[in-house]
Amino acid sequence: MNDILQAIRRQELQAFYQPQYDTVTGRIVSAEALVRWIRPDGSIIPPFRFIPQAEETGIVTEIDWYITEQVCRMLSRQKQNQETQFPVSVNFSRHHIREENFIQKLSGITDSFQIPHELIEVEITESAMVNEGDKILEWISAVRQAGFSVAIDDFGSGLSSLQFVKDMPADVLKIDKSLLSGNCENEKERIVLESIFYFAKRLHMTTIAEGVETKEQLGFMKTCNCDKIQGYLFAKPMPKTDFLALCRINQPASPETDILQMQTPMGAADLLMSVIFRKYPLVIFSNLTRNTFYMMAYENFTAKACPSTGIFDELIGHGTASMHPEDQQSFAETFARQNLLKAHAAGIPQVRLVTRQLGDDGIYRRVETTDYFVKSPSSDDVLVITLCDNLPETEQ
Ligand code: C2E
Ligand code: MG
Ligand code: MG
């Protein structure tokens, strides 16, 4: 441990940088700083040889602050050279969660180099977080409040719980390389990965796949809508000067691929939904038998009002109230649950009506509402999917 402290003093510890690439454009968009111990003879000691011991003794916090400072120095140099600065993530040990004045210290270092806080990302492993209870929620919120972003590192490497991710107010989810075994050819593994990326997107988190080594893995990550790629396929962690040189060029690192050749069911459904939402900003799923509904609205998946579930009869009540007075009766009658059930029993496949609806801006617009009856895959309940289409102004 003394050796490590001396190494810090003798400036033998160095931040290496591993670029993170935008999955779509293949260009560098950010990087992760990873510590290396460079011995006087030039040999490089990797972190796994000294970080675990440094964790045990708590000295790791010194290492993390030292790397933070080096990162700020590097960013400051980019600025002086009028080069594009990319956000850099720094690994912080679990000890920092209980460190007094953590935020003041982090702000102090970044401010002394005049680095905007949004250029620094605080990375903390999932395993460091799980046993911290509410303390970790407060800590993450405070770090974000100060303008830094927060990444959950090594997600999926061990004790992952969906409950945990749901509650974490983090910005970024880093998917651990252990989840990308082989070329992602195992069907079950693919399904698990697809689902992780899907829920991360729904929770509005940026996703990074760590340890991408093959073109096949990259292809699969593209179909999962993974945001960023970090892995040997594109670049290994490198010294500062090499990183700065690479940032200056920043050529796309991956050839364009046709994602449809490797489409996943989840990815295909996602594409389909984006097309449906282009025409129908509101889609409602209703169970007429049970008098319930579930609503999906464009770009509003997790907004306060949507997805909302509730009682179908009340939904029609609200809908009716928002219609032009002359259209209210026809709307209420057409979409009354009993009338829809009758229509379904009579073998009618769909029910359609055009009405004038009052918008938030106080203007009436023509809306076409179409109900499609569908067979429930799991029961005899009568289901209906409602597509609401705003008709062009010119038709008014
Ligand atoms: P990490 O934060 O999860 O960093 C990612 C590790 O994956 C890095 O290992 C990186 O070199 C490696 N990696 C990236 N792409 C690939 C790939 O395609 N294939 C393979 N096989 N590996 C890849 P590294 O640099 O040896 O760091 C190991 C761990 O040590 C880090 O894992 C992090 O937990 C810790 N660490 C590194 N630097 C620091 C630091 O400054 N502070 C603290 N507290 N921990 C650090
Ligand atoms: Mg990391
Ligand atoms: Mg990691």
GROMACS .gro file of C-alpha atoms and ligand atoms in nm:
model
  444
    1MET     CA    1   0.000   0.000   0.000
    2ASN     CA    2   0.294   0.225   0.069
    3ASP     CA    3   0.409   0.147  -0.282
    4ILE     CA    4   0.080   0.277  -0.418
    5LEU     CA    5   0.097   0.599  -0.219
    6GLN     CA    6   0.452   0.647  -0.338
    7ALA     CA    7   0.348   0.565  -0.692
    8ILE     CA    8   0.091   0.846  -0.671
    9ARG     CA    9   0.354   1.085  -0.538
   10ARG     CA   10   0.603   0.984  -0.806
   11GLN     CA   11   0.331   1.024  -1.067
   12GLU     CA   12   0.360   0.662  -1.176
   13LEU     CA   13  -0.018   0.624  -1.190
   14GLN     CA   14  -0.167   0.732  -1.520
   15ALA     CA   15  -0.515   0.761  -1.660
   16PHE     CA   16  -0.557   0.560  -1.979
   17TYR     CA   17  -0.860   0.636  -2.195
   18GLN     CA   18  -1.090   0.393  -2.368
   19PRO     CA   19  -1.314   0.567  -2.622
   20GLN     CA   20  -1.687   0.501  -2.629
   21TYR     CA   21  -1.848   0.505  -2.973
   22ASP     CA   22  -2.193   0.603  -3.090
   23THR     CA   23  -2.344   0.275  -3.208
   24VAL     CA   24  -2.504   0.430  -3.514
   25THR     CA   25  -2.238   0.672  -3.642
   26GLY     CA   26  -1.933   0.476  -3.518
   27ARG     CA   27  -1.772   0.799  -3.394
   28ILE     CA   28  -1.621   0.874  -3.054
   29VAL     CA   29  -1.873   1.041  -2.826
   30SER     CA   30  -1.717   0.988  -2.482
   31ALA     CA   31  -1.450   0.788  -2.298
   32GLU     CA   32  -1.375   0.604  -1.977
   33ALA     CA   33  -1.063   0.679  -1.772
   34LEU     CA   34  -0.890   0.363  -1.644
   35VAL     CA   35  -0.593   0.370  -1.412
   36ARG     CA   36  -0.258   0.215  -1.507
   37TRP     CA   37   0.054   0.189  -1.293
   38ILE     CA   38   0.358   0.256  -1.509
   39ARG     CA   39   0.675   0.132  -1.337
   40PRO     CA   40   1.001   0.320  -1.390
   41ASP     CA   41   1.116   0.032  -1.617
   42GLY     CA   42   0.816   0.101  -1.840
   43SER     CA   43   0.618  -0.209  -1.742
   44ILE     CA   44   0.246  -0.155  -1.695
   45ILE     CA   45   0.059  -0.294  -1.395
   46PRO     CA   46  -0.315  -0.335  -1.469
   47PRO     CA   47  -0.575  -0.228  -1.212
   48PHE     CA   48  -0.681  -0.579  -1.111
   49ARG     CA   49  -0.332  -0.620  -0.956
   50PHE     CA   50  -0.368  -0.331  -0.712
   51ILE     CA   51  -0.725  -0.193  -0.706
   52PRO     CA   52  -0.869  -0.478  -0.491
   53GLN     CA   53  -0.606  -0.420  -0.217
   54ALA     CA   54  -0.648  -0.045  -0.247
   55GLU     CA   55  -1.023  -0.101  -0.201
   56GLU     CA   56  -0.963  -0.297   0.116
   57THR     CA   57  -0.747  -0.031   0.275
   58GLY     CA   58  -0.945   0.264   0.144
   59ILE     CA   59  -0.643   0.406  -0.043
   60VAL     CA   60  -0.847   0.362  -0.360
   61THR     CA   61  -1.015   0.696  -0.291
   62GLU     CA   62  -0.677   0.867  -0.337
   63ILE     CA   63  -0.635   0.690  -0.670
   64ASP     CA   64  -0.981   0.799  -0.785
   65TRP     CA   65  -0.920   1.165  -0.698
   66TYR     CA   66  -0.582   1.152  -0.867
   67ILE     CA   67  -0.739   1.011  -1.186
   68THR     CA   68  -1.016   1.273  -1.169
   69GLU     CA   69  -0.754   1.543  -1.165
   70GLN     CA   70  -0.571   1.390  -1.460
   71VAL     CA   71  -0.896   1.371  -1.656
   72CYS     CA   72  -0.964   1.740  -1.587
   73ARG     CA   73  -0.611   1.823  -1.697
   74MET     CA   74  -0.662   1.633  -2.022
   75LEU     CA   75  -0.998   1.803  -2.088
   76SER     CA   76  -0.846   2.139  -2.012
   77ARG     CA   77  -0.572   2.071  -2.267
   78GLN     CA   78  -0.833   1.985  -2.529
   79LYS     CA   79  -0.999   2.316  -2.457
   80GLN     CA   80  -0.673   2.511  -2.481
   81ASN     CA   81  -0.609   2.347  -2.819
   82GLN     CA   82  -0.962   2.438  -2.921
   83GLU     CA   83  -1.040   2.072  -2.978
   84THR     CA   84  -1.372   1.898  -2.920
   85GLN     CA   85  -1.405   1.784  -2.561
   86PHE     CA   86  -1.581   1.456  -2.494
   87PRO     CA   87  -1.740   1.361  -2.162
   88VAL     CA   88  -1.516   1.125  -1.963
   89SER     CA   89  -1.632   0.879  -1.700
   90VAL     CA   90  -1.423   0.815  -1.391
   91ASN     CA   91  -1.449   0.503  -1.176
   92PHE     CA   92  -1.531   0.578  -0.815
   93SER     CA   93  -1.501   0.317  -0.545
   94ARG     CA   94  -1.784   0.242  -0.301
   95HIS     CA   95  -1.588   0.428  -0.030
   96HIS     CA   96  -1.690   0.761  -0.185
   97ILE     CA   97  -2.056   0.698  -0.103
   98ARG     CA   98  -1.967   0.768   0.261
   99GLU     CA   99  -1.699   1.026   0.193
  100GLU     CA  100  -1.774   1.358   0.355
  101ASN     CA  101  -1.788   1.653   0.115
  102PHE     CA  102  -1.765   1.423  -0.189
  103ILE     CA  103  -1.956   1.666  -0.407
  104GLN     CA  104  -1.766   1.972  -0.287
  105LYS     CA  105  -1.440   1.792  -0.362
  106LEU     CA  106  -1.551   1.678  -0.708
  107SER     CA  107  -1.683   2.025  -0.791
  108GLY     CA  108  -1.366   2.180  -0.648
  109ILE     CA  109  -1.138   1.980  -0.879
  110THR     CA  110  -1.348   2.029  -1.193
  111ASP     CA  111  -1.401   2.399  -1.124
  112SER     CA  112  -1.031   2.458  -1.066
  113PHE     CA  113  -0.973   2.340  -1.425
  114GLN     CA  114  -1.283   2.522  -1.546
  115ILE     CA  115  -1.436   2.201  -1.672
  116PRO     CA  116  -1.816   2.205  -1.713
  117HIS     CA  117  -1.962   1.944  -1.477
  118GLU     CA  118  -2.151   1.769  -1.753
  119LEU     CA  119  -1.818   1.654  -1.899
  120ILE     CA  120  -1.752   1.434  -1.596
  121GLU     CA  121  -1.942   1.113  -1.540
  122VAL     CA  122  -1.927   0.934  -1.206
  123GLU     CA  123  -1.910   0.560  -1.260
  124ILE     CA  124  -1.991   0.328  -0.975
  125THR     CA  125  -2.035  -0.047  -0.992
  126GLU     CA  126  -2.368  -0.207  -0.939
  127SER     CA  127  -2.220  -0.432  -0.669
  128ALA     CA  128  -2.107  -0.125  -0.472
  129MET     CA  129  -2.461   0.010  -0.474
  130VAL     CA  130  -2.679  -0.285  -0.387
  131ASN     CA  131  -2.626  -0.293  -0.014
  132GLU     CA  132  -2.638   0.080   0.046
  133GLY     CA  133  -3.014   0.118   0.087
  134ASP     CA  134  -3.155   0.469   0.055
  135LYS     CA  135  -2.812   0.624   0.111
  136ILE     CA  136  -2.713   0.546  -0.248
  137LEU     CA  137  -3.028   0.708  -0.387
  138GLU     CA  138  -2.950   1.030  -0.202
  139TRP     CA  139  -2.586   1.016  -0.309
  140ILE     CA  140  -2.669   0.970  -0.679
  141SER     CA  141  -2.933   1.243  -0.668
  142ALA     CA  142  -2.687   1.484  -0.506
  143VAL     CA  143  -2.416   1.406  -0.764
  144ARG     CA  144  -2.663   1.467  -1.047
  145GLN     CA  145  -2.794   1.778  -0.879
  146ALA     CA  146  -2.441   1.917  -0.893
  147GLY     CA  147  -2.448   1.870  -1.272
  148PHE     CA  148  -2.245   1.548  -1.308
  149SER     CA  149  -2.391   1.242  -1.470
  150VAL     CA  150  -2.394   0.901  -1.305
  151ALA     CA  151  -2.335   0.560  -1.463
  152ILE     CA  152  -2.410   0.218  -1.316
  153ASP     CA  153  -2.105   0.007  -1.405
  154ASP     CA  154  -2.092  -0.369  -1.463
  155PHE     CA  155  -2.469  -0.411  -1.478
  156GLY     CA  156  -2.554  -0.779  -1.503
  157SER     CA  157  -2.228  -0.902  -1.354
  158GLY     CA  158  -2.375  -1.031  -1.033
  159LEU     CA  159  -2.649  -0.924  -0.807
  160SER     CA  160  -2.861  -0.735  -1.056
  161SER     CA  161  -3.211  -0.673  -0.952
  162LEU     CA  162  -3.462  -0.499  -1.171
  163GLN     CA  163  -3.606  -0.339  -0.860
  164PHE     CA  164  -3.266  -0.182  -0.800
  165VAL     CA  165  -3.235  -0.030  -1.148
  166LYS     CA  166  -3.592   0.095  -1.139
  167ASP     CA  167  -3.517   0.298  -0.826
  168MET     CA  168  -3.170   0.427  -0.923
  169PRO     CA  169  -3.188   0.779  -1.063
  170ALA     CA  170  -2.875   0.713  -1.277
  171ASP     CA  171  -2.826   0.847  -1.632
  172VAL     CA  172  -2.629   0.561  -1.784
  173LEU     CA  173  -2.646   0.182  -1.765
  174LYS     CA  174  -2.324   0.000  -1.857
  175ILE     CA  175  -2.397  -0.356  -1.958
  176ASP     CA  176  -2.125  -0.586  -1.831
  177LYS     CA  177  -1.911  -0.776  -2.079
  178SER     CA  178  -1.999  -1.107  -1.914
  179LEU     CA  179  -2.345  -1.079  -2.073
  180LEU     CA  180  -2.192  -1.071  -2.422
  181SER     CA  181  -2.055  -1.421  -2.433
  182GLY     CA  182  -1.937  -1.556  -2.768
  183ASN     CA  183  -2.106  -1.383  -3.057
  184CYS     CA  184  -2.441  -1.345  -2.885
  185GLU     CA  185  -2.566  -1.652  -3.068
  186ASN     CA  186  -2.737  -1.809  -2.769
  187GLU     CA  187  -3.109  -1.749  -2.805
  188LYS     CA  188  -3.181  -1.714  -2.432
  189GLU     CA  189  -2.892  -1.474  -2.379
  190ARG     CA  190  -3.014  -1.265  -2.669
  191ILE     CA  191  -3.361  -1.243  -2.520
  192VAL     CA  192  -3.218  -1.133  -2.183
  193LEU     CA  193  -3.000  -0.867  -2.349
  194GLU     CA  194  -3.286  -0.740  -2.567
  195SER     CA  195  -3.500  -0.701  -2.257
  196ILE     CA  196  -3.230  -0.515  -2.063
  197PHE     CA  197  -3.186  -0.261  -2.343
  198TYR     CA  198  -3.560  -0.230  -2.380
  199PHE     CA  199  -3.628  -0.152  -2.016
  200ALA     CA  200  -3.327   0.084  -1.996
  201LYS     CA  201  -3.470   0.278  -2.290
  202ARG     CA  202  -3.811   0.291  -2.128
  203LEU     CA  203  -3.645   0.425  -1.812
  204HIS     CA  204  -3.475   0.691  -2.030
  205MET     CA  205  -3.125   0.566  -1.951
  206THR     CA  206  -2.834   0.581  -2.195
  207THR     CA  207  -2.696   0.231  -2.256
  208ILE     CA  208  -2.333   0.133  -2.310
  209ALA     CA  209  -2.220  -0.217  -2.403
  210GLU     CA  210  -1.883  -0.296  -2.247
  211GLY     CA  211  -1.640  -0.549  -2.387
  212VAL     CA  212  -1.761  -0.560  -2.747
  213GLU     CA  213  -1.495  -0.759  -2.928
  214THR     CA  214  -1.656  -0.897  -3.243
  215LYS     CA  215  -1.852  -0.766  -3.540
  216GLU     CA  216  -2.129  -1.010  -3.453
  217GLN     CA  217  -2.165  -0.864  -3.104
  218LEU     CA  218  -2.168  -0.515  -3.253
  219GLY     CA  219  -2.438  -0.616  -3.501
  220PHE     CA  220  -2.654  -0.752  -3.226
  221MET     CA  221  -2.601  -0.441  -3.010
  222LYS     CA  222  -2.723  -0.230  -3.302
  223THR     CA  223  -3.046  -0.424  -3.326
  224CYS     CA  224  -3.094  -0.383  -2.949
  225ASN     CA  225  -3.079  -0.002  -2.991
  226CYS     CA  226  -2.776   0.010  -2.760
  227ASP     CA  227  -2.657   0.374  -2.754
  228LYS     CA  228  -2.279   0.337  -2.716
  229ILE     CA  229  -2.011   0.076  -2.764
  230GLN     CA  230  -1.693   0.039  -2.558
  231GLY     CA  231  -1.467  -0.251  -2.647
  232TYR     CA  232  -1.153  -0.390  -2.805
  233LEU     CA  233  -1.328  -0.416  -3.142
  234PHE     CA  234  -1.291  -0.039  -3.172
  235ALA     CA  235  -1.017   0.060  -2.927
  236LYS     CA  236  -0.833  -0.059  -2.618
  237PRO     CA  237  -0.758   0.177  -2.328
  238MET     CA  238  -0.471   0.401  -2.443
  239PRO     CA  239  -0.238   0.672  -2.308
  240LYS     CA  240  -0.357   1.032  -2.314
  241THR     CA  241  -0.155   1.141  -2.618
  242ASP     CA  242  -0.291   0.855  -2.831
  243PHE     CA  243  -0.644   0.935  -2.715
  244LEU     CA  244  -0.609   1.302  -2.797
  245ALA     CA  245  -0.477   1.214  -3.144
  246LEU     CA  246  -0.766   0.974  -3.203
  247CYS     CA  247  -1.020   1.238  -3.098
  248ARG     CA  248  -0.874   1.483  -3.348
  249ILE     CA  249  -0.935   1.245  -3.638
  250ASN     CA  250  -1.254   1.083  -3.508
  251GLN     CA  251  -1.328   0.880  -3.819
  252PRO     CA  252  -1.624   0.639  -3.799
  253ALA     CA  253  -1.486   0.318  -3.652
  254SER     CA  254  -1.742   0.079  -3.789
  255PRO     CA  255  -1.861   0.004  -4.140
  256GLU     CA  256  -2.227   0.059  -4.197
  257THR     CA  257  -2.434  -0.252  -4.159
  258ASP     CA  258  -2.786  -0.343  -4.253
  259ILE     CA  259  -2.958  -0.400  -3.924
  260LEU     CA  260  -3.253  -0.572  -4.090
  261GLN     CA  261  -3.031  -0.871  -4.161
  262MET     CA  262  -3.002  -0.930  -3.788
  263GLN     CA  263  -3.332  -0.791  -3.667
  264THR     CA  264  -3.462  -0.908  -3.331
  265PRO     CA  265  -3.836  -0.940  -3.258
  266MET     CA  266  -3.807  -0.661  -2.999
  267GLY     CA  267  -3.621  -0.435  -3.245
  268ALA     CA  268  -3.871  -0.507  -3.522
  269ALA     CA  269  -4.165  -0.432  -3.291
  270ASP     CA  270  -3.994  -0.108  -3.194
  271LEU     CA  271  -3.958  -0.003  -3.559
  272LEU     CA  272  -4.318  -0.093  -3.625
  273MET     CA  273  -4.438   0.113  -3.328
  274SER     CA  274  -4.244   0.417  -3.448
  275VAL     CA  275  -4.424   0.393  -3.783
  276ILE     CA  276  -4.762   0.348  -3.617
  277PHE     CA  277  -4.701   0.651  -3.394
  278ARG     CA  278  -4.613   0.858  -3.700
  279LYS     CA  279  -4.974   0.823  -3.812
  280TYR     CA  280  -5.151   0.757  -3.483
  281PRO     CA  281  -5.022   0.965  -3.190
  282LEU     CA  282  -5.251   0.780  -2.954
  283VAL     CA  283  -5.305   0.405  -2.931
  284ILE     CA  284  -5.544   0.256  -2.676
  285PHE     CA  285  -5.581  -0.110  -2.583
  286SER     CA  286  -5.913  -0.192  -2.418
  287ASN     CA  287  -6.072  -0.498  -2.270
  288LEU     CA  288  -6.446  -0.448  -2.329
  289THR     CA  289  -6.541  -0.752  -2.125
  290ARG     CA  290  -6.357  -0.624  -1.816
  291ASN     CA  291  -6.417  -0.254  -1.877
  292THR     CA  292  -6.045  -0.159  -1.867
  293PHE     CA  293  -5.800   0.021  -2.095
  294TYR     CA  294  -5.427   0.084  -2.138
  295MET     CA  295  -5.307   0.388  -2.332
  296MET     CA  296  -4.983   0.452  -2.522
  297ALA     CA  297  -4.901   0.800  -2.648
  298TYR     CA  298  -4.624   0.906  -2.883
  299GLU     CA  299  -4.291   0.988  -2.711
  300ASN     CA  300  -4.475   0.987  -2.384
  301PHE     CA  301  -4.436   0.628  -2.275
  302THR     CA  302  -4.353   0.702  -1.916
  303ALA     CA  303  -4.484   1.055  -1.880
  304LYS     CA  304  -4.719   1.128  -1.595
  305ALA     CA  305  -5.041   1.078  -1.787
  306CYS     CA  306  -4.927   0.786  -2.006
  307PRO     CA  307  -4.920   0.497  -2.012
  308SER     CA  308  -5.234   0.521  -1.813
  309THR     CA  309  -5.471   0.244  -1.734
  310GLY     CA  310  -5.823   0.278  -1.606
  311ILE     CA  311  -6.191   0.214  -1.660
  312PHE     CA  312  -6.306   0.206  -2.021
  313ASP     CA  313  -6.646   0.366  -1.955
  314GLU     CA  314  -6.473   0.661  -1.786
  315LEU     CA  315  -6.234   0.695  -2.080
  316ILE     CA  316  -6.530   0.728  -2.318
  317GLY     CA  317  -6.683   0.980  -2.076
  318HIS     CA  318  -6.366   1.192  -2.087
  319GLY     CA  319  -6.343   1.150  -2.464
  320THR     CA  320  -6.703   1.259  -2.512
  321ALA     CA  321  -6.650   1.571  -2.299
  322SER     CA  322  -6.357   1.675  -2.519
  323MET     CA  323  -6.565   1.661  -2.840
  324HIS     CA  324  -6.747   1.943  -3.013
  325PRO     CA  325  -7.102   1.968  -2.864
  326GLU     CA  326  -7.255   1.858  -3.197
  327ASP     CA  327  -7.037   1.544  -3.203
  328GLN     CA  328  -7.078   1.437  -2.843
  329GLN     CA  329  -7.383   1.220  -2.888
  330SER     CA  330  -7.251   1.029  -3.186
  331PHE     CA  331  -6.916   0.970  -3.012
  332ALA     CA  332  -7.077   0.850  -2.689
  333GLU     CA  333  -7.313   0.615  -2.875
  334THR     CA  334  -7.059   0.476  -3.118
  335PHE     CA  335  -6.802   0.392  -2.851
  336ALA     CA  336  -7.037   0.294  -2.568
  337ARG     CA  337  -6.910  -0.040  -2.442
  338GLN     CA  338  -7.240  -0.221  -2.488
  339ASN     CA  339  -7.269  -0.098  -2.846
  340LEU     CA  340  -6.913  -0.205  -2.926
  341LEU     CA  341  -6.982  -0.549  -2.778
  342LYS     CA  342  -7.296  -0.572  -2.994
  343ALA     CA  343  -7.099  -0.472  -3.303
  344HIS     CA  344  -6.838  -0.737  -3.225
  345ALA     CA  345  -7.107  -1.003  -3.171
  346ALA     CA  346  -7.257  -0.910  -3.509
  347GLY     CA  347  -6.920  -0.986  -3.673
  348ILE     CA  348  -6.828  -0.628  -3.756
  349PRO     CA  349  -6.444  -0.612  -3.766
  350GLN     CA  350  -6.400  -0.242  -3.695
  351VAL     CA  351  -6.584   0.076  -3.594
  352ARG     CA  352  -6.481   0.416  -3.722
  353LEU     CA  353  -6.594   0.773  -3.652
  354VAL     CA  354  -6.472   1.124  -3.738
  355THR     CA  355  -6.537   1.393  -3.477
  356ARG     CA  356  -6.412   1.739  -3.384
  357GLN     CA  357  -6.199   1.731  -3.068
  358LEU     CA  358  -6.086   2.023  -2.856
  359GLY     CA  359  -5.707   2.050  -2.832
  360ASP     CA  360  -5.500   2.190  -2.542
  361ASP     CA  361  -5.475   2.513  -2.743
  362GLY     CA  362  -5.853   2.560  -2.742
  363ILE     CA  363  -5.894   2.474  -3.112
  364TYR     CA  364  -6.120   2.198  -3.249
  365ARG     CA  365  -5.953   1.953  -3.486
  366ARG     CA  366  -6.094   1.666  -3.683
  367VAL     CA  367  -5.999   1.333  -3.536
  368GLU     CA  368  -6.063   0.992  -3.682
  369THR     CA  369  -6.109   0.722  -3.420
  370THR     CA  370  -6.099   0.361  -3.534
  371ASP     CA  371  -6.162   0.061  -3.311
  372TYR     CA  372  -6.028  -0.275  -3.428
  373PHE     CA  373  -6.158  -0.584  -3.251
  374VAL     CA  374  -5.890  -0.839  -3.172
  375LYS     CA  375  -5.896  -1.183  -3.023
  376SER     CA  376  -5.730  -1.206  -2.684
  377PRO     CA  377  -5.442  -1.457  -2.695
  378SER     CA  378  -5.516  -1.572  -2.342
  379SER     CA  379  -5.893  -1.556  -2.283
  380ASP     CA  380  -6.234  -1.513  -2.443
  381ASP     CA  381  -6.245  -1.144  -2.347
  382VAL     CA  382  -6.333  -0.903  -2.624
  383LEU     CA  383  -6.038  -0.671  -2.684
  384VAL     CA  384  -6.026  -0.363  -2.899
  385ILE     CA  385  -5.734  -0.155  -3.024
  386THR     CA  386  -5.815   0.211  -3.084
  387LEU     CA  387  -5.607   0.417  -3.326
  388CYS     CA  388  -5.664   0.793  -3.315
  389ASP     CA  389  -5.559   0.985  -3.623
  390ASN     CA  390  -5.544   1.366  -3.642
  391LEU     CA  391  -5.684   1.454  -3.984
  392PRO     CA  392  -5.497   1.726  -4.180
  393GLU     CA  393  -5.608   2.086  -4.120
  394THR     CA  394  -5.691   2.131  -4.488
  395GLU     CA  395  -5.976   1.884  -4.462
  396GLN     CA  396  -6.153   2.092  -4.198
  397C2E     P1  397  -1.448  -0.134  -1.550
  397C2E     O1  398  -1.471   0.000  -1.492
  397C2E     O2  399  -1.568  -0.217  -1.575
  397C2E     O3  400  -1.368  -0.109  -1.684
  397C2E     C1  401  -1.381  -0.184  -1.799
  397C2E     C2  402  -1.275  -0.287  -1.809
  397C2E     O4  403  -1.300  -0.369  -1.921
  397C2E     C3  404  -1.137  -0.227  -1.831
  397C2E     O5  405  -1.042  -0.312  -1.767
  397C2E     C4  406  -1.122  -0.238  -1.982
  397C2E     O6  407  -0.990  -0.239  -2.025
  397C2E     C5  408  -1.189  -0.370  -2.005
  397C2E     N1  409  -1.237  -0.385  -2.143
  397C2E     C6  410  -1.286  -0.289  -2.224
  397C2E     N2  411  -1.320  -0.340  -2.343
  397C2E     C7  412  -1.293  -0.471  -2.337
  397C2E     C8  413  -1.306  -0.579  -2.431
  397C2E     O7  414  -1.351  -0.563  -2.543
  397C2E     N3  415  -1.268  -0.702  -2.389
  397C2E     C9  416  -1.218  -0.725  -2.263
  397C2E     N4  417  -1.185  -0.849  -2.232
  397C2E     N5  418  -1.204  -0.626  -2.174
  397C2E    C10  419  -1.240  -0.501  -2.210
  397C2E     P2  420  -0.925  -0.254  -1.678
  397C2E     O8  421  -0.876  -0.126  -1.736
  397C2E     O9  422  -0.829  -0.364  -1.655
  397C2E    O10  423  -0.998  -0.217  -1.543
  397C2E    C11  424  -1.053  -0.318  -1.462
  397C2E    C12  425  -1.138  -0.260  -1.354
  397C2E    O11  426  -1.058  -0.190  -1.259
  397C2E    C13  427  -1.237  -0.156  -1.402
  397C2E    O12  428  -1.348  -0.220  -1.456
  397C2E    C14  429  -1.267  -0.082  -1.274
  397C2E    O13  430  -1.360  -0.152  -1.198
  397C2E    C15  431  -1.133  -0.085  -1.203
  397C2E     N6  432  -1.067   0.043  -1.224
  397C2E    C16  433  -0.993   0.086  -1.328
  397C2E     N7  434  -0.950   0.212  -1.307
  397C2E    C17  435  -1.001   0.253  -1.188
  397C2E    C18  436  -0.993   0.374  -1.110
  397C2E    O14  437  -0.934   0.474  -1.150
  397C2E     N8  438  -1.059   0.375  -0.993
  397C2E    C19  439  -1.128   0.266  -0.946
  397C2E     N9  440  -1.191   0.276  -0.828
  397C2E    N10  441  -1.139   0.152  -1.015
  397C2E    C20  442  -1.075   0.146  -1.134
  398MG      MG  443  -1.593   0.143  -1.524
  399MG      MG  444  -1.751  -0.220  -1.627
   0.00000   0.00000   0.00000
